[in-house]
Short mmCIF file of C-alpha atoms and ligand atoms in Angstrom, two decimals:
data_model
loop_
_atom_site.label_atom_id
_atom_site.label_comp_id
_atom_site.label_asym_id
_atom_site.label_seq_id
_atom_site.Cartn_x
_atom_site.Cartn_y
_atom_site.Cartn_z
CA UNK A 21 110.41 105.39 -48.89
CA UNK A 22 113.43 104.17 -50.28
CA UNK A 23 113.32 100.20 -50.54
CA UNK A 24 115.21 97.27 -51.62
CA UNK A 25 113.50 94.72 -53.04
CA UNK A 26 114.99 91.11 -52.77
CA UNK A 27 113.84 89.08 -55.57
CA UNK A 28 112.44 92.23 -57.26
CA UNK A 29 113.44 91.15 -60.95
CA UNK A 30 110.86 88.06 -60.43
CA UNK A 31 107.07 87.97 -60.70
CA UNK A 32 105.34 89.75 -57.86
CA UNK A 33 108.65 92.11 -57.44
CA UNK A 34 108.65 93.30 -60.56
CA UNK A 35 105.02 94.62 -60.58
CA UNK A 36 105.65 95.70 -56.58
CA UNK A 37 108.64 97.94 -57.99
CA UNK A 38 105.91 99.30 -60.63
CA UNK A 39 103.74 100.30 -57.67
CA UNK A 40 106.01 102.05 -55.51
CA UNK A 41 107.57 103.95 -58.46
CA UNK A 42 104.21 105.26 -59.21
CA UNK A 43 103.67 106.26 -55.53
CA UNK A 44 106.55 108.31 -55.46
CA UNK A 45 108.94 105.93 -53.74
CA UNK A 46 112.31 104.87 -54.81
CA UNK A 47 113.18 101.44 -55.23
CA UNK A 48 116.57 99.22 -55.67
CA UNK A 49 116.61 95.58 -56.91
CA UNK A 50 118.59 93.07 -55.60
CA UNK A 51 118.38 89.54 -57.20
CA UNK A 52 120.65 86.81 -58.03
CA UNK A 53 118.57 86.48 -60.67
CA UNK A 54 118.72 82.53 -60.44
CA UNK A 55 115.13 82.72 -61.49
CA UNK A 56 114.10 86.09 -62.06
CA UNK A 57 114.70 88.38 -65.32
CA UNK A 58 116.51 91.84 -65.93
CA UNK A 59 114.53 92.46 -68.32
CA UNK A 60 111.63 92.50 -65.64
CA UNK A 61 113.32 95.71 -63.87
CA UNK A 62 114.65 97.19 -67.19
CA UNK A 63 115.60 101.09 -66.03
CA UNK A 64 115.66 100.30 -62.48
CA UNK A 65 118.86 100.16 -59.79
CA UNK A 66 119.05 96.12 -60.31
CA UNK A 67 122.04 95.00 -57.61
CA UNK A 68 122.57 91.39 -59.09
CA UNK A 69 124.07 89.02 -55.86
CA UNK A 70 122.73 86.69 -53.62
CA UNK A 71 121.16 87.23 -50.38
CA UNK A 72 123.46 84.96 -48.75
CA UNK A 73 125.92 87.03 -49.62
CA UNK A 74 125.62 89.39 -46.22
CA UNK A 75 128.65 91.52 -47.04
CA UNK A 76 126.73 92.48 -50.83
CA UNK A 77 123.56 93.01 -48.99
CA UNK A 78 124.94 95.41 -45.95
CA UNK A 79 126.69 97.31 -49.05
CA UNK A 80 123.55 97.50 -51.44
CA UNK A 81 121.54 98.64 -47.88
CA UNK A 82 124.19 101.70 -47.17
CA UNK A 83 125.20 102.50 -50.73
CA UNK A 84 121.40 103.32 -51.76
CA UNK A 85 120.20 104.72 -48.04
CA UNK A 86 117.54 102.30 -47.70
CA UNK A 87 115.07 102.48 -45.19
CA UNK A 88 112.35 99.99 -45.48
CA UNK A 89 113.68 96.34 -47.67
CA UNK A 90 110.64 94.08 -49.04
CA UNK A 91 112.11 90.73 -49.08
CA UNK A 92 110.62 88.67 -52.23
CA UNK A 93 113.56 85.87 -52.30
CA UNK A 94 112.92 82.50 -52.34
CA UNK A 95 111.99 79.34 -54.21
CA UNK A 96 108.40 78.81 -54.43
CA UNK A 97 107.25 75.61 -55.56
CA UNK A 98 106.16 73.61 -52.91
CA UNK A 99 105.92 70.42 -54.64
CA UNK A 100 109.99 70.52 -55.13
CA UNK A 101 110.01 71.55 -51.13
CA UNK A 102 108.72 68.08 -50.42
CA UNK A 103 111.57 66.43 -52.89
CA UNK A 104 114.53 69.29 -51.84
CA UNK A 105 113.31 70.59 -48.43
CA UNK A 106 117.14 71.21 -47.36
CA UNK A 107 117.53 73.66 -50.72
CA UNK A 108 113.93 75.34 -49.65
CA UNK A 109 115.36 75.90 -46.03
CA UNK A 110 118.31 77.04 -47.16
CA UNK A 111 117.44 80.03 -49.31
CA UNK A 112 113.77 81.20 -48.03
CA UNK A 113 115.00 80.42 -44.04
CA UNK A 114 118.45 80.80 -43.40
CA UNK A 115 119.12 83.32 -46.25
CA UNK A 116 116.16 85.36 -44.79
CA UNK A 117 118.40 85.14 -41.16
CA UNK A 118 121.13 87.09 -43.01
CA UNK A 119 119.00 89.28 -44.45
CA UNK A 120 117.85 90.35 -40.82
CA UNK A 121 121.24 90.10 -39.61
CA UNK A 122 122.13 92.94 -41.97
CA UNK A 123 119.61 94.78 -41.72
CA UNK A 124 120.56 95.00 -37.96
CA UNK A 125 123.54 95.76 -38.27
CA UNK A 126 122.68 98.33 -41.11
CA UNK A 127 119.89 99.98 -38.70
CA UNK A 128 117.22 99.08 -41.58
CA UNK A 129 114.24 98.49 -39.08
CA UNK A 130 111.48 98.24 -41.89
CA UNK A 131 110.54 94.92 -43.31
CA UNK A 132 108.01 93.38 -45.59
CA UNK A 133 108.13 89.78 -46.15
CA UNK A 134 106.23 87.61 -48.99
CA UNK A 135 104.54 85.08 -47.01
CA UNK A 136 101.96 82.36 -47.82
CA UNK A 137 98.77 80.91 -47.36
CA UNK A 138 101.17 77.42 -47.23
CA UNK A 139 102.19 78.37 -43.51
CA UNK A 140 97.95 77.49 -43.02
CA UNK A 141 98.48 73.48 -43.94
CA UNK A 142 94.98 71.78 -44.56
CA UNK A 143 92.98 74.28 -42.95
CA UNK A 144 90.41 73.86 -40.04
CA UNK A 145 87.64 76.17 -42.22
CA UNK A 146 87.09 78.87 -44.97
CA UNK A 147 87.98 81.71 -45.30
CA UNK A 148 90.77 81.52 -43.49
CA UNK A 149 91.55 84.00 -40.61
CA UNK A 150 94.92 85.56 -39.73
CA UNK A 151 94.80 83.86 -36.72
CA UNK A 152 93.87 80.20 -37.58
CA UNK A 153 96.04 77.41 -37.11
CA UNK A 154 99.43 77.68 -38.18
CA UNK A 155 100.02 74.03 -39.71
CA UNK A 156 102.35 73.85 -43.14
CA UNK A 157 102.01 70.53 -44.72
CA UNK A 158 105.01 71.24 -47.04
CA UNK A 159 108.59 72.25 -46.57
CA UNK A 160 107.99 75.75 -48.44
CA UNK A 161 105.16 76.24 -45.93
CA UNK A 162 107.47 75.59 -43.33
CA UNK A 163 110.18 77.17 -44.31
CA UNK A 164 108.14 80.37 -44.32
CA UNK A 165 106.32 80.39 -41.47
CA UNK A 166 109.75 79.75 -39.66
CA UNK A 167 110.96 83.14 -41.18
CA UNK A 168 107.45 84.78 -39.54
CA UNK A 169 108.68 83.32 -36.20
CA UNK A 170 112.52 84.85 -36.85
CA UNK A 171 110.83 88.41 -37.82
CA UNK A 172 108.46 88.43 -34.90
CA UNK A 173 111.45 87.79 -32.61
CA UNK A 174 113.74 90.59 -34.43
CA UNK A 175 111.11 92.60 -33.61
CA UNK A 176 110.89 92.08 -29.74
CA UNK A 177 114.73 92.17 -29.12
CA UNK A 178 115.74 94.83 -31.84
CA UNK A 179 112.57 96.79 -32.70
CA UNK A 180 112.32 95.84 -36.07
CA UNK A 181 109.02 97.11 -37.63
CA UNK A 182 107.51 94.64 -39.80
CA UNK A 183 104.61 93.55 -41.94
CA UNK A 184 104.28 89.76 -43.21
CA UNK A 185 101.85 89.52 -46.09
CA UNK A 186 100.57 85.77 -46.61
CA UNK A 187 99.81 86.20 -50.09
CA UNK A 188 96.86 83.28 -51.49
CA UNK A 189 97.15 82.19 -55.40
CA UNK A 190 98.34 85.17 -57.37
CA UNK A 191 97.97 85.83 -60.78
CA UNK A 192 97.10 88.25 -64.36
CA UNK A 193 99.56 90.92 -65.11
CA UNK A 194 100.41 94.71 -65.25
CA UNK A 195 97.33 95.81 -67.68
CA UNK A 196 100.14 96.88 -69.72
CA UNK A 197 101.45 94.20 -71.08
CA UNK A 198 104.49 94.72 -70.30
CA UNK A 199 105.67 92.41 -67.31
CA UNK A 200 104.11 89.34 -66.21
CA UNK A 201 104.32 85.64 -64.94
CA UNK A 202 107.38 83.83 -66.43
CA UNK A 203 108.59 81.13 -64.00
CA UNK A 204 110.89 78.58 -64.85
CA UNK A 205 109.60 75.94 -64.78
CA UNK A 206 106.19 77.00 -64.26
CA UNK A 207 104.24 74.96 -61.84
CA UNK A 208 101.15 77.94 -61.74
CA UNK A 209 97.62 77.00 -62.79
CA UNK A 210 96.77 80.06 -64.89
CA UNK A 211 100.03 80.85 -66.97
CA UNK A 212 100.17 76.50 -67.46
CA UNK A 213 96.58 76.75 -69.07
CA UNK A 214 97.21 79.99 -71.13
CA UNK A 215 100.31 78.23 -72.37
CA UNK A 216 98.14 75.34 -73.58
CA UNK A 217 96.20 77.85 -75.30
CA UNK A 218 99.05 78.57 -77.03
CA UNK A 219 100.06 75.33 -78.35
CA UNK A 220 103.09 75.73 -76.01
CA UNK A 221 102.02 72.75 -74.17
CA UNK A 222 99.84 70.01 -75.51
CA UNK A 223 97.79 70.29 -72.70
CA UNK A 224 96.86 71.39 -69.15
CA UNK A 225 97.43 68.93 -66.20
CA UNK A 226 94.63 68.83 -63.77
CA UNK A 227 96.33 67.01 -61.01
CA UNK A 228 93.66 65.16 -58.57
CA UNK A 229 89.80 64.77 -59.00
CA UNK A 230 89.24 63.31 -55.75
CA UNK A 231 89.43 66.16 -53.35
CA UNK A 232 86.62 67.35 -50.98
CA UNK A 233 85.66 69.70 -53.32
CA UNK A 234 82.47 70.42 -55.35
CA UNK A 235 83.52 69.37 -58.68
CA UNK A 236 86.56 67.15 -56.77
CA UNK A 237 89.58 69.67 -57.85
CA UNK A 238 91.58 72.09 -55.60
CA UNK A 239 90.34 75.29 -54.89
CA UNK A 240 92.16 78.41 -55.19
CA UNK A 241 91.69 81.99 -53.65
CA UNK A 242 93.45 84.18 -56.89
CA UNK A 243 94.61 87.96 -56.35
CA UNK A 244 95.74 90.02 -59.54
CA UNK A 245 99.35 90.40 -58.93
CA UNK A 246 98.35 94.50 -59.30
CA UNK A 247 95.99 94.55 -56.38
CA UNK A 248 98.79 92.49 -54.45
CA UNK A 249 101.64 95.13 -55.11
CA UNK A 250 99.44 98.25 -54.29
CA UNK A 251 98.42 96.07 -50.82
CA UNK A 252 102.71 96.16 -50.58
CA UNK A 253 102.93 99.91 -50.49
CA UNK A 254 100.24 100.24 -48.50
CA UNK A 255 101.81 97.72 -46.00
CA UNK A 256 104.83 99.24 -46.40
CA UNK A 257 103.36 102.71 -45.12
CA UNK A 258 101.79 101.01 -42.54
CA UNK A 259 104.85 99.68 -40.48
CA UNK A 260 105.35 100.60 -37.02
CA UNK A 261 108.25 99.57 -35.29
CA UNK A 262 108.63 96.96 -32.77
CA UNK A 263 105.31 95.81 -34.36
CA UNK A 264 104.81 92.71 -36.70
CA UNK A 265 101.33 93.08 -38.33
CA UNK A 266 100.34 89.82 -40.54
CA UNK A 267 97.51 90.04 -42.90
CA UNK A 268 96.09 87.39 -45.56
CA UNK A 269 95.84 88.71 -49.48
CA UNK A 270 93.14 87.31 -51.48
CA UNK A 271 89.85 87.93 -52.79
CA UNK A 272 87.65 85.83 -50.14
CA UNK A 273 86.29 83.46 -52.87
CA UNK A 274 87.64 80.31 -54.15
CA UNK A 275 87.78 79.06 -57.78
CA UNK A 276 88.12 75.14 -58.49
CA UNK A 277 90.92 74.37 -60.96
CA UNK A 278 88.50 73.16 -63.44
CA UNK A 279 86.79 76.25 -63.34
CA UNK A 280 89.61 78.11 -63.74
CA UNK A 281 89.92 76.18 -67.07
CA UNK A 282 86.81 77.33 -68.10
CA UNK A 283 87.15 80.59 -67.53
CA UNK A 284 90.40 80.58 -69.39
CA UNK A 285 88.65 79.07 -72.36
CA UNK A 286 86.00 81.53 -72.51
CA UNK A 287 88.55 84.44 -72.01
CA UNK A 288 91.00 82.95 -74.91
CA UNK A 289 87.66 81.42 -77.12
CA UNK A 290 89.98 78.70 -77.63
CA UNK A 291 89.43 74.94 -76.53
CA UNK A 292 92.02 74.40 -74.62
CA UNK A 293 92.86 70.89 -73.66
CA UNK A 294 93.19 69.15 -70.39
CA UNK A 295 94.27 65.59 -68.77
CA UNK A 296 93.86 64.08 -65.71
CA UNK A 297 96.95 63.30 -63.69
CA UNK A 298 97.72 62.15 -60.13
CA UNK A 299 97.36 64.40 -57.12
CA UNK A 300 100.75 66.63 -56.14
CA UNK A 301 102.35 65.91 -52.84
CA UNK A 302 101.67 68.49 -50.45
CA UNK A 303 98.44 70.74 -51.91
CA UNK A 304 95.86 71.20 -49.76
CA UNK A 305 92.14 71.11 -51.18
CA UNK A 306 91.05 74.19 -50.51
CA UNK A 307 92.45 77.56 -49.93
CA UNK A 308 90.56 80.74 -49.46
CA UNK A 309 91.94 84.14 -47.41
CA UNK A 310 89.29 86.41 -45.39
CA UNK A 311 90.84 89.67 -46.39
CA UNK A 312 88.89 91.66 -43.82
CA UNK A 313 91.89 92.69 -41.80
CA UNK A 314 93.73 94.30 -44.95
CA UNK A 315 90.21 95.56 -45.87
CA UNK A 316 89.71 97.45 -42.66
CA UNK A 317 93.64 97.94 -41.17
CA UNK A 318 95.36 98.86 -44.14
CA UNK A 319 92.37 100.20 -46.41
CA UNK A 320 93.31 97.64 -49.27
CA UNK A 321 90.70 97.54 -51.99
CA UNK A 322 91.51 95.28 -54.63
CA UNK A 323 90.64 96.99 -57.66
CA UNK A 324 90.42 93.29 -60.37
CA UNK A 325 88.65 91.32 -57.90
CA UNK A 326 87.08 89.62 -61.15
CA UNK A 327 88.99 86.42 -62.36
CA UNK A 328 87.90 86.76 -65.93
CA UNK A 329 89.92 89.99 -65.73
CA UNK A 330 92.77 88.42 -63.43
CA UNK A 331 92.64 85.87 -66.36
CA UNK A 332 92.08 88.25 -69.27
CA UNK A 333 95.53 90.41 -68.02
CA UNK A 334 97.58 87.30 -67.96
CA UNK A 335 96.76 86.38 -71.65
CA UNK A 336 97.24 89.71 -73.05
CA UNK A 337 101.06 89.22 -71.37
CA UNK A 338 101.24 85.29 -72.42
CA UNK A 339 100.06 86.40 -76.18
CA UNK A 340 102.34 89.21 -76.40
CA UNK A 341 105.35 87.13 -75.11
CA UNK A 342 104.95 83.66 -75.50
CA UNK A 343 108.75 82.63 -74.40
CA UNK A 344 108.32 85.24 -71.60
CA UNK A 345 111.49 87.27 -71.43
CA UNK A 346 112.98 85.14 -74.03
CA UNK A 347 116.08 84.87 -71.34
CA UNK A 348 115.84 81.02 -70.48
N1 NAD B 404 103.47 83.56 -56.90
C1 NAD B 404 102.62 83.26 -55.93
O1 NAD B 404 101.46 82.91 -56.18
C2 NAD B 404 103.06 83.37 -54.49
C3 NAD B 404 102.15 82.99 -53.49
C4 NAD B 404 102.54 83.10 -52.16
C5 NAD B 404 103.79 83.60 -51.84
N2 NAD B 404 104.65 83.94 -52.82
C6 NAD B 404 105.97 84.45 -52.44
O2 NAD B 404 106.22 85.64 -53.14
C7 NAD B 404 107.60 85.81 -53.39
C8 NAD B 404 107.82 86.12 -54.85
O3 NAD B 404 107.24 85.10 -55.65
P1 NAD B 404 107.31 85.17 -57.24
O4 NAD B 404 106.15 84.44 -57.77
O5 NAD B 404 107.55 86.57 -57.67
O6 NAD B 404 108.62 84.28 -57.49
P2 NAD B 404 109.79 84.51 -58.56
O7 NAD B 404 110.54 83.22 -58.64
O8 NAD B 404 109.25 85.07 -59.82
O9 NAD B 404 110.67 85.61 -57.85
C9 NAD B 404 111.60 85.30 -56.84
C10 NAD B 404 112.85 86.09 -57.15
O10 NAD B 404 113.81 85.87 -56.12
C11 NAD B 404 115.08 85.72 -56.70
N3 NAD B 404 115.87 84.94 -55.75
C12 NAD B 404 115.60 83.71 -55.25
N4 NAD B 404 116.55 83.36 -54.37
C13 NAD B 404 117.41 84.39 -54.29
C14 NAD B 404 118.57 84.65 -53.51
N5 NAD B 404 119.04 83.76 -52.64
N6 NAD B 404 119.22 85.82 -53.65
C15 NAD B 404 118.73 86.77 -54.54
N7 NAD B 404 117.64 86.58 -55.29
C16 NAD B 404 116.99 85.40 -55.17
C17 NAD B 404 114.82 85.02 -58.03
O11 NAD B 404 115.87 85.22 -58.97
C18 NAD B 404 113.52 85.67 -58.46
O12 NAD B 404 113.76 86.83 -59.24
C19 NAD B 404 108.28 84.50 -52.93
O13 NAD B 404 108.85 84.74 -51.65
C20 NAD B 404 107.12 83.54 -52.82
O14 NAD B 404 107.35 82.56 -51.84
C21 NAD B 404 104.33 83.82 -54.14
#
């Protein structure tokens, strides 16, 4: 395959880009980088424009032959969605309508998208099913799920082949050490507590105790950002066109943020502190994928299911670069 990755100097594109390298595939970045880092893609095709810039993104789809684009793009944060929804509209929803739009015009007929388990809402039970109710309680939610509906119709008028991935919480690093979560600011529960371990913060945040929860704080489904890339190129192979296939990637079990804390502390040895702070707008209590449809359609077999080990991969990146890519 030959792929273009929007947003591919960012977190999740980054280590995708990894994986299809090292299944033989070629891949071209293309990122604005208004959050992501160069450094991320160092030695890779990195296109640097906006994808609402349609004439860039028709010219970085003929100029490098691509056939299949992954489209990472987008803010993420859902608590800013609720305070900015028209910015959160803007770039994941109507920049994703361009992106389609050229890829028509292009005859690019292969898509993956980064979706969520936001477009779920509060959901009606656990694990969650591909086909549950469809109910964002946020603006990023929304603003996906609106880019599933756009994709699903691109498919039935122009045959576009498609895959949406609704990825759950995803975290840890390339083993390496090499790459790893560096988001500006960072609003994720693992890299916040490992940067508490590092004195970078004085503490970590634990925002809400009053959920319907066991111990009363959110739970989390977490995926090790390596197990969600290889589930990409396996996605990616699977495309078929005219066809949108949608499949949820997490492990199947959910981890409360406290415990999360824990485990970090056992992982690091060090006693990491934590506060109590107010709920965020717009995070549901509990979020947990079934997996069984990647399990059995695409073959996906996560290969750190462990969160110790999800956890234990993020510090060895946080140690070895504790102001990330040093770019911001
Ligand atoms: N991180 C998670 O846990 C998680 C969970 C569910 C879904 N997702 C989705 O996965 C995707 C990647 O997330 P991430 O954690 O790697 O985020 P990230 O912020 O690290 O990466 C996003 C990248 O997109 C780029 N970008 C944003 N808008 C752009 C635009 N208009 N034009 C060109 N480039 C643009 C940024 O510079 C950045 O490099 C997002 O679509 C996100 O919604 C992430």
């Amino acid at each position: 395959m030959n792929v273009l990755l929007t947003g591919g100097a960012g977190y999740i594109g980054s280590h995708v880009l990894r994986a299809l390298k090292a299944g033989g595939h070629d891949g071209t970045v293309y990122d604005s980088l208004v959050k992501g880092h160069a450094a991320a893609v160092a030695g890779a095709r990195l296109v640097v424009a906006d994808v609402a810039d349609a004439a860039a993104l028709k010219q970085a789809l003929r100029a490098n032959k691509i056939d299949t684009v992954i489209h990472f793009a987008a803010f993420i944060e859902a608590g800013e969605s609720m305070a900015a929804p028209d910015k959160y509209f803007r770039n994941n929803t109507l920049n994703a309508l361009t992106l389609l739009e050229a890829m028509n015009e292009c005859g690019v007929k292969r898509l993956v998208f980064s979706s969520t388990a936001a477009v779920y809402g509060n959901p009606d039970r656990s694990p969650i099913q591909e086909t549950d109710r469809l109910a964002p309680i946020n603006p990023y939610g929304a603003s996906k799920l609106a880019v599933e509906y756009m994709i699903r119709a691109h498919a039935d008028a122009f045959g576009l082949g498609a895959v949406c991935l609704r990825y759950f919480n995803v975290a840890g690093a390339d083993p390496a050490g090499d790459i790893g979560e560096a988001h500006s600011p960072e609003t994720h529960i693992i890299p916040l507590v490992l940067e508490a371990a590092l004195g970078r913060r004085p503490q970590v945040k634990i925002f809400g105790d009053d959920y319907d929860t066991p111990d009363g704080t959110c739970v989390r489904d977490y995926i090790h950002v390596c197990d969600l890339a290889a589930a990409h190129v396996l996605a990616a192979g699977a495309i078929a066109p005219g066809a949108v296939g949608v499949f949820n990637l997490g492990n199947g079990e959910g981890f409360s943020v406290k415990q999360v804390i824990e485990t970090c502390r056992t992982v690091t040895g060090l006693p990491i502190p934590s506060a109590l702070a107010p709920r965020r707008p717009g995070d549901p209590a509990r979020l947990v994928a079934s997996s069984q449809k990647a399990f059995s359609q695409l073959h996906w077999r996560p290969q750190f299911p462990d969160l110790a080990t999800i956890v234990a991969h993020a510090w060895n990146w946080h140690k070895g670069h504790p102001q990330g890519y040093g770019d911001r």
